[in-house]
Amino acid sequence: IIDYKTNRPPPATVPSAYRQQMAAYRALLQQIYPQLPVRCFLLWTFTATLQEVPDDGESVLLRMLSA
Protein backbone atom coordinates (compact mmCIF):
# COMPACT_ATOMS: atom_id res chain seq x y z
CA ILE A 1 0.00 0.00 0.00
CA ILE A 2 1.34 3.44 -0.86
CA ASP A 3 -0.40 6.52 0.52
CA TYR A 4 0.63 9.88 -0.89
CA LYS A 5 1.17 12.66 1.67
CA THR A 6 1.76 16.32 0.88
CA ASN A 7 3.06 17.64 4.23
CA ARG A 8 5.57 20.45 3.81
CA PRO A 9 8.14 19.37 4.94
CA PRO A 10 7.40 15.78 5.99
CA PRO A 11 7.69 14.97 9.70
CA ALA A 12 10.78 13.15 10.99
CA THR A 13 8.67 10.27 12.30
CA VAL A 14 5.35 8.87 11.15
CA PRO A 15 2.53 10.61 13.05
CA SER A 16 0.21 8.39 15.08
CA ALA A 17 -2.79 9.27 12.90
CA TYR A 18 -0.98 8.03 9.79
CA ARG A 19 0.16 4.83 11.56
CA GLN A 20 -3.44 4.14 12.58
CA GLN A 21 -4.71 4.89 9.07
CA MET A 22 -2.20 2.51 7.49
CA ALA A 23 -2.94 -0.13 10.14
CA ALA A 24 -6.61 -0.01 9.12
CA TYR A 25 -5.69 -0.42 5.44
CA ARG A 26 -3.30 -3.28 6.31
CA ALA A 27 -5.92 -5.07 8.44
CA LEU A 28 -8.49 -4.87 5.66
CA LEU A 29 -6.14 -6.16 2.97
CA GLN A 30 -4.88 -8.94 5.25
CA GLN A 31 -8.48 -10.14 5.56
CA ILE A 32 -8.95 -10.07 1.79
CA TYR A 33 -5.54 -11.62 0.98
CA PRO A 34 -4.52 -13.65 4.06
CA GLN A 35 -1.88 -15.59 2.10
CA LEU A 36 0.04 -12.45 1.06
CA PRO A 37 2.25 -10.10 3.07
CA VAL A 38 0.99 -6.53 3.23
CA ARG A 39 3.50 -3.69 3.50
CA CYS A 40 2.59 -0.04 3.93
CA PHE A 41 4.44 3.04 2.76
CA LEU A 42 3.99 6.79 2.82
CA LEU A 43 5.18 8.73 -0.19
CA TRP A 44 6.03 12.27 0.84
CA THR A 45 5.48 14.31 -2.31
CA PHE A 46 7.36 17.40 -1.11
CA THR A 47 10.65 15.47 -0.93
CA ALA A 48 9.79 12.45 -3.10
CA THR A 49 10.66 10.22 -0.15
CA LEU A 50 9.20 6.76 0.38
CA GLN A 51 8.91 5.77 4.05
CA GLU A 52 7.81 2.33 5.23
CA VAL A 53 5.23 2.20 8.02
CA PRO A 54 6.09 -0.92 10.03
CA ASP A 55 3.39 -3.21 11.37
CA ASP A 56 3.56 -2.44 15.07
CA GLY A 57 0.61 -4.63 15.96
CA GLU A 58 -2.15 -2.07 15.42
CA SER A 59 -3.51 -4.00 12.43
CA VAL A 60 -3.73 -7.17 14.56
CA LEU A 61 -5.74 -5.28 17.16
CA LEU A 62 -8.05 -3.90 14.47
CA ARG A 63 -8.66 -7.41 13.08
CA MET A 64 -9.46 -8.68 16.58
CA LEU A 65 -11.90 -5.85 17.20
CA SER A 66 -13.68 -6.43 13.88
CA ALA A 67 -14.13 -10.17 14.49
Tab-separated table of N, CA, C and O in Angstrom:
chain	number	residue	atom	x	y	z
A	1	ILE	N	0.864	-1.165	0.000
A	1	ILE	CA	0.000	0.000	0.000
A	1	ILE	C	0.909	1.226	0.000
A	1	ILE	O	1.829	1.307	0.804
A	2	ILE	N	0.629	2.171	-0.872
A	2	ILE	CA	1.343	3.444	-0.862
A	2	ILE	C	0.307	4.558	-0.729
A	2	ILE	O	-0.628	4.644	-1.510
A	3	ASP	N	0.484	5.376	0.298
A	3	ASP	CA	-0.399	6.517	0.522
A	3	ASP	C	0.419	7.785	0.297
A	3	ASP	O	1.475	7.958	0.887
A	4	TYR	N	-0.068	8.646	-0.574
A	4	TYR	CA	0.632	9.883	-0.889
A	4	TYR	C	0.298	10.936	0.167
A	4	TYR	O	-0.864	11.139	0.504
A	5	LYS	N	1.347	11.597	0.675
A	5	LYS	CA	1.169	12.658	1.665
A	5	LYS	C	1.856	13.915	1.163
A	5	LYS	O	2.945	13.860	0.602
A	6	THR	N	1.237	15.065	1.422
A	6	THR	CA	1.757	16.321	0.885
A	6	THR	C	2.232	17.277	1.973
A	6	THR	O	2.312	18.482	1.733
A	7	ASN	N	2.551	16.762	3.162
A	7	ASN	CA	3.057	17.635	4.234
A	7	ASN	C	4.283	18.393	3.747
A	7	ASN	O	5.105	17.871	3.011
A	8	ARG	N	4.429	19.617	4.209
A	8	ARG	CA	5.566	20.453	3.814
A	8	ARG	C	6.267	20.950	5.047
A	8	ARG	O	5.712	21.796	5.716
A	9	PRO	N	7.427	20.583	5.340
A	9	PRO	CA	8.136	19.366	4.936
A	9	PRO	C	7.583	18.168	5.704
A	9	PRO	O	6.879	18.343	6.698
A	10	PRO	N	7.917	16.960	5.289
A	10	PRO	CA	7.398	15.784	5.985
A	10	PRO	C	7.969	15.686	7.402
A	10	PRO	O	9.089	16.136	7.654
A	11	PRO	N	7.201	15.116	8.322
A	11	PRO	CA	7.692	14.969	9.696
A	11	PRO	C	8.836	13.949	9.769
A	11	PRO	O	8.965	13.089	8.906
A	12	ALA	N	9.641	14.052	10.807
A	12	ALA	CA	10.782	13.146	10.986
A	12	ALA	C	10.328	11.723	11.283
A	12	ALA	O	10.954	10.758	10.852
A	13	THR	N	9.231	11.587	12.005
A	13	THR	CA	8.674	10.268	12.303
A	13	THR	C	7.226	10.222	11.832
A	13	THR	O	6.588	11.265	11.672
A	14	VAL	N	6.720	9.033	11.638
A	14	VAL	CA	5.345	8.871	11.146
A	14	VAL	C	4.364	9.245	12.267
A	14	VAL	O	4.395	8.639	13.341
A	15	PRO	N	3.518	10.227	12.039
A	15	PRO	CA	2.533	10.608	13.054
A	15	PRO	C	1.579	9.458	13.380
A	15	PRO	O	1.285	8.609	12.539
A	16	SER	N	1.108	9.452	14.601
A	16	SER	CA	0.214	8.395	15.082
A	16	SER	C	-1.021	8.240	14.189
A	16	SER	O	-1.443	7.130	13.901
A	17	ALA	N	-1.589	9.345	13.751
A	17	ALA	CA	-2.791	9.273	12.905
A	17	ALA	C	-2.510	8.520	11.610
A	17	ALA	O	-3.343	7.731	11.155
A	18	TYR	N	-1.334	8.732	11.026
A	18	TYR	CA	-0.980	8.026	9.793
A	18	TYR	C	-0.704	6.552	10.068
A	18	TYR	O	-1.049	5.691	9.262
A	19	ARG	N	-0.080	6.237	11.210
A	19	ARG	CA	0.159	4.834	11.558
A	19	ARG	C	-1.170	4.103	11.730
A	19	ARG	O	-1.344	2.981	11.265
A	20	GLN	N	-2.130	4.756	12.381
A	20	GLN	CA	-3.444	4.144	12.582
A	20	GLN	C	-4.172	3.972	11.255
A	20	GLN	O	-4.820	2.946	11.026
A	21	GLN	N	-4.079	4.971	10.391
A	21	GLN	CA	-4.712	4.891	9.074
A	21	GLN	C	-4.142	3.717	8.281
A	21	GLN	O	-4.895	2.914	7.716
A	22	MET	N	-2.828	3.597	8.246
A	22	MET	CA	-2.204	2.514	7.493
A	22	MET	C	-2.485	1.158	8.140
A	22	MET	O	-2.622	0.155	7.441
A	23	ALA	N	-2.598	1.115	9.453
A	23	ALA	CA	-2.940	-0.133	10.139
A	23	ALA	C	-4.339	-0.600	9.724
A	23	ALA	O	-4.570	-1.794	9.535
A	24	ALA	N	-5.257	0.346	9.561
A	24	ALA	CA	-6.607	-0.012	9.122
A	24	ALA	C	-6.572	-0.565	7.696
A	24	ALA	O	-7.217	-1.576	7.399
A	25	TYR	N	-5.825	0.077	6.815
A	25	TYR	CA	-5.687	-0.424	5.443
A	25	TYR	C	-5.068	-1.823	5.442
A	25	TYR	O	-5.523	-2.714	4.733
A	26	ARG	N	-4.002	-2.000	6.249
A	26	ARG	CA	-3.301	-3.282	6.314
A	26	ARG	C	-4.254	-4.378	6.822
A	26	ARG	O	-4.309	-5.469	6.256
A	27	ALA	N	-5.003	-4.084	7.873
A	27	ALA	CA	-5.918	-5.072	8.444
A	27	ALA	C	-6.964	-5.502	7.417
A	27	ALA	O	-7.285	-6.689	7.299
A	28	LEU	N	-7.490	-4.555	6.672
A	28	LEU	CA	-8.492	-4.868	5.656
A	28	LEU	C	-7.908	-5.753	4.558
A	28	LEU	O	-8.494	-6.777	4.197
A	29	LEU	N	-6.743	-5.371	4.039
A	29	LEU	CA	-6.142	-6.164	2.970
A	29	LEU	C	-5.680	-7.535	3.454
A	29	LEU	O	-5.707	-8.498	2.694
A	30	GLN	N	-5.272	-7.639	4.717
A	30	GLN	CA	-4.884	-8.944	5.251
A	30	GLN	C	-6.095	-9.874	5.349
A	30	GLN	O	-5.947	-11.086	5.223
A	31	GLN	N	-7.276	-9.320	5.553
A	31	GLN	CA	-8.485	-10.142	5.558
A	31	GLN	C	-8.830	-10.600	4.147
A	31	GLN	O	-9.288	-11.712	3.941
A	32	ILE	N	-8.633	-9.739	3.169
A	32	ILE	CA	-8.955	-10.071	1.787
A	32	ILE	C	-7.924	-11.037	1.197
A	32	ILE	O	-8.271	-11.952	0.462
A	33	TYR	N	-6.651	-10.816	1.526
A	33	TYR	CA	-5.542	-11.618	0.983
A	33	TYR	C	-4.703	-12.208	2.122
A	33	TYR	O	-3.551	-11.814	2.318
A	34	PRO	N	-5.250	-13.142	2.891
A	34	PRO	CA	-4.522	-13.655	4.063
A	34	PRO	C	-3.225	-14.379	3.711
A	34	PRO	O	-2.338	-14.490	4.558
A	35	GLN	N	-3.080	-14.843	2.498
A	35	GLN	CA	-1.882	-15.592	2.104
A	35	GLN	C	-0.732	-14.677	1.675
A	35	GLN	O	0.385	-15.151	1.464
A	36	LEU	N	-0.981	-13.377	1.552
A	36	LEU	CA	0.041	-12.446	1.065
A	36	LEU	C	0.502	-11.493	2.160
A	36	LEU	O	-0.301	-11.054	2.985
A	37	PRO	N	1.783	-11.135	2.135
A	37	PRO	CA	2.246	-10.102	3.066
A	37	PRO	C	1.744	-8.734	2.609
A	37	PRO	O	1.597	-8.491	1.411
A	38	VAL	N	1.452	-7.877	3.555
A	38	VAL	CA	0.989	-6.531	3.231
A	38	VAL	C	1.962	-5.541	3.864
A	38	VAL	O	2.156	-5.544	5.077
A	39	ARG	N	2.579	-4.728	3.029
A	39	ARG	CA	3.502	-3.693	3.499
A	39	ARG	C	2.896	-2.328	3.195
A	39	ARG	O	2.226	-2.155	2.176
A	40	CYS	N	3.148	-1.384	4.080
A	40	CYS	CA	2.587	-0.039	3.934
A	40	CYS	C	3.698	0.992	3.842
A	40	CYS	O	4.707	0.905	4.549
A	41	PHE	N	3.476	1.976	2.979
A	41	PHE	CA	4.441	3.042	2.764
A	41	PHE	C	3.725	4.378	2.665
A	41	PHE	O	2.582	4.443	2.222
A	42	LEU	N	4.430	5.424	3.062
A	42	LEU	CA	3.988	6.795	2.825
A	42	LEU	C	4.936	7.392	1.803
A	42	LEU	O	6.161	7.272	1.935
A	43	LEU	N	4.375	8.027	0.806
A	43	LEU	CA	5.181	8.730	-0.186
A	43	LEU	C	4.994	10.223	0.053
A	43	LEU	O	3.911	10.768	-0.163
A	44	TRP	N	6.062	10.839	0.548
A	44	TRP	CA	6.030	12.266	0.841
A	44	TRP	C	6.330	13.016	-0.453
A	44	TRP	O	7.443	12.978	-0.956
A	45	THR	N	5.335	13.689	-1.001
A	45	THR	CA	5.478	14.312	-2.313
A	45	THR	C	6.412	15.521	-2.297
A	45	THR	O	7.041	15.818	-3.307
A	46	PHE	N	6.517	16.206	-1.183
A	46	PHE	CA	7.358	17.404	-1.106
A	46	PHE	C	8.826	17.061	-1.319
A	46	PHE	O	9.572	17.836	-1.921
A	47	THR	N	9.242	15.882	-0.818
A	47	THR	CA	10.647	15.475	-0.930
A	47	THR	C	10.829	14.223	-1.780
A	47	THR	O	11.948	13.743	-1.917
A	48	ALA	N	9.746	13.700	-2.326
A	48	ALA	CA	9.788	12.451	-3.103
A	48	ALA	C	10.484	11.344	-2.319
A	48	ALA	O	11.340	10.633	-2.816
A	49	THR	N	10.084	11.213	-1.048
A	49	THR	CA	10.659	10.224	-0.149
A	49	THR	C	9.632	9.146	0.168
A	49	THR	O	8.489	9.457	0.520
A	50	LEU	N	10.063	7.892	0.050
A	50	LEU	CA	9.204	6.757	0.380
A	50	LEU	C	9.607	6.251	1.759
A	50	LEU	O	10.773	5.942	2.000
A	51	GLN	N	8.634	6.170	2.672
A	51	GLN	CA	8.907	5.767	4.050
A	51	GLN	C	8.007	4.592	4.406
A	51	GLN	O	6.779	4.680	4.310
A	52	GLU	N	8.611	3.487	4.840
A	52	GLU	CA	7.807	2.328	5.231
A	52	GLU	C	7.187	2.559	6.604
A	52	GLU	O	7.833	3.099	7.509
A	53	VAL	N	5.936	2.141	6.743
A	53	VAL	CA	5.235	2.195	8.019
A	53	VAL	C	5.201	0.762	8.547
A	53	VAL	O	4.462	-0.075	8.030
A	54	PRO	N	6.019	0.460	9.556
A	54	PRO	CA	6.088	-0.919	10.032
A	54	PRO	C	4.792	-1.356	10.701
A	54	PRO	O	4.034	-0.534	11.212
A	55	ASP	N	4.560	-2.648	10.693
A	55	ASP	CA	3.392	-3.212	11.367
A	55	ASP	C	3.745	-3.343	12.842
A	55	ASP	O	4.471	-4.236	13.244
A	56	ASP	N	3.244	-2.430	13.645
A	56	ASP	CA	3.557	-2.436	15.069
A	56	ASP	C	2.473	-3.099	15.900
A	56	ASP	O	2.375	-2.888	17.097
A	57	GLY	N	1.642	-3.898	15.249
A	57	GLY	CA	0.606	-4.629	15.961
A	57	GLY	C	-0.762	-3.975	15.929
A	57	GLY	O	-1.745	-4.594	16.325
A	58	GLU	N	-0.848	-2.737	15.466
A	58	GLU	CA	-2.152	-2.071	15.425
A	58	GLU	C	-3.115	-2.783	14.487
A	58	GLU	O	-4.308	-2.871	14.764
A	59	SER	N	-2.614	-3.317	13.374
A	59	SER	CA	-3.513	-4.001	12.434
A	59	SER	C	-4.049	-5.289	13.043
A	59	SER	O	-5.189	-5.664	12.790
A	60	VAL	N	-3.257	-5.958	13.868
A	60	VAL	CA	-3.734	-7.166	14.557
A	60	VAL	C	-4.861	-6.805	15.502
A	60	VAL	O	-5.892	-7.481	15.550
A	61	LEU	N	-4.694	-5.725	16.246
A	61	LEU	CA	-5.738	-5.279	17.157
A	61	LEU	C	-7.007	-4.927	16.400
A	61	LEU	O	-8.106	-5.292	16.814
A	62	LEU	N	-6.873	-4.253	15.266
A	62	LEU	CA	-8.054	-3.902	14.468
A	62	LEU	C	-8.780	-5.145	13.980
A	62	LEU	O	-10.016	-5.194	13.983
A	63	ARG	N	-8.030	-6.171	13.544
A	63	ARG	CA	-8.663	-7.412	13.084
A	63	ARG	C	-9.397	-8.087	14.239
A	63	ARG	O	-10.492	-8.614	14.061
A	64	MET	N	-8.812	-8.062	15.419
A	64	MET	CA	-9.458	-8.683	16.579
A	64	MET	C	-10.743	-7.950	16.935
A	64	MET	O	-11.744	-8.576	17.277
A	65	LEU	N	-10.715	-6.645	16.851
A	65	LEU	CA	-11.903	-5.848	17.195
A	65	LEU	C	-13.031	-6.029	16.172
A	65	LEU	O	-14.196	-5.922	16.513
A	66	SER	N	-12.655	-6.295	14.923
A	66	SER	CA	-13.679	-6.435	13.882
A	66	SER	C	-14.250	-7.847	13.815
A	66	SER	O	-15.225	-8.080	13.116
A	67	ALA	N	-13.661	-8.773	14.534
A	67	ALA	CA	-14.127	-10.175	14.486
A	67	ALA	C	-15.389	-10.362	15.312
A	67	ALA	O	-15.762	-9.635	16.140
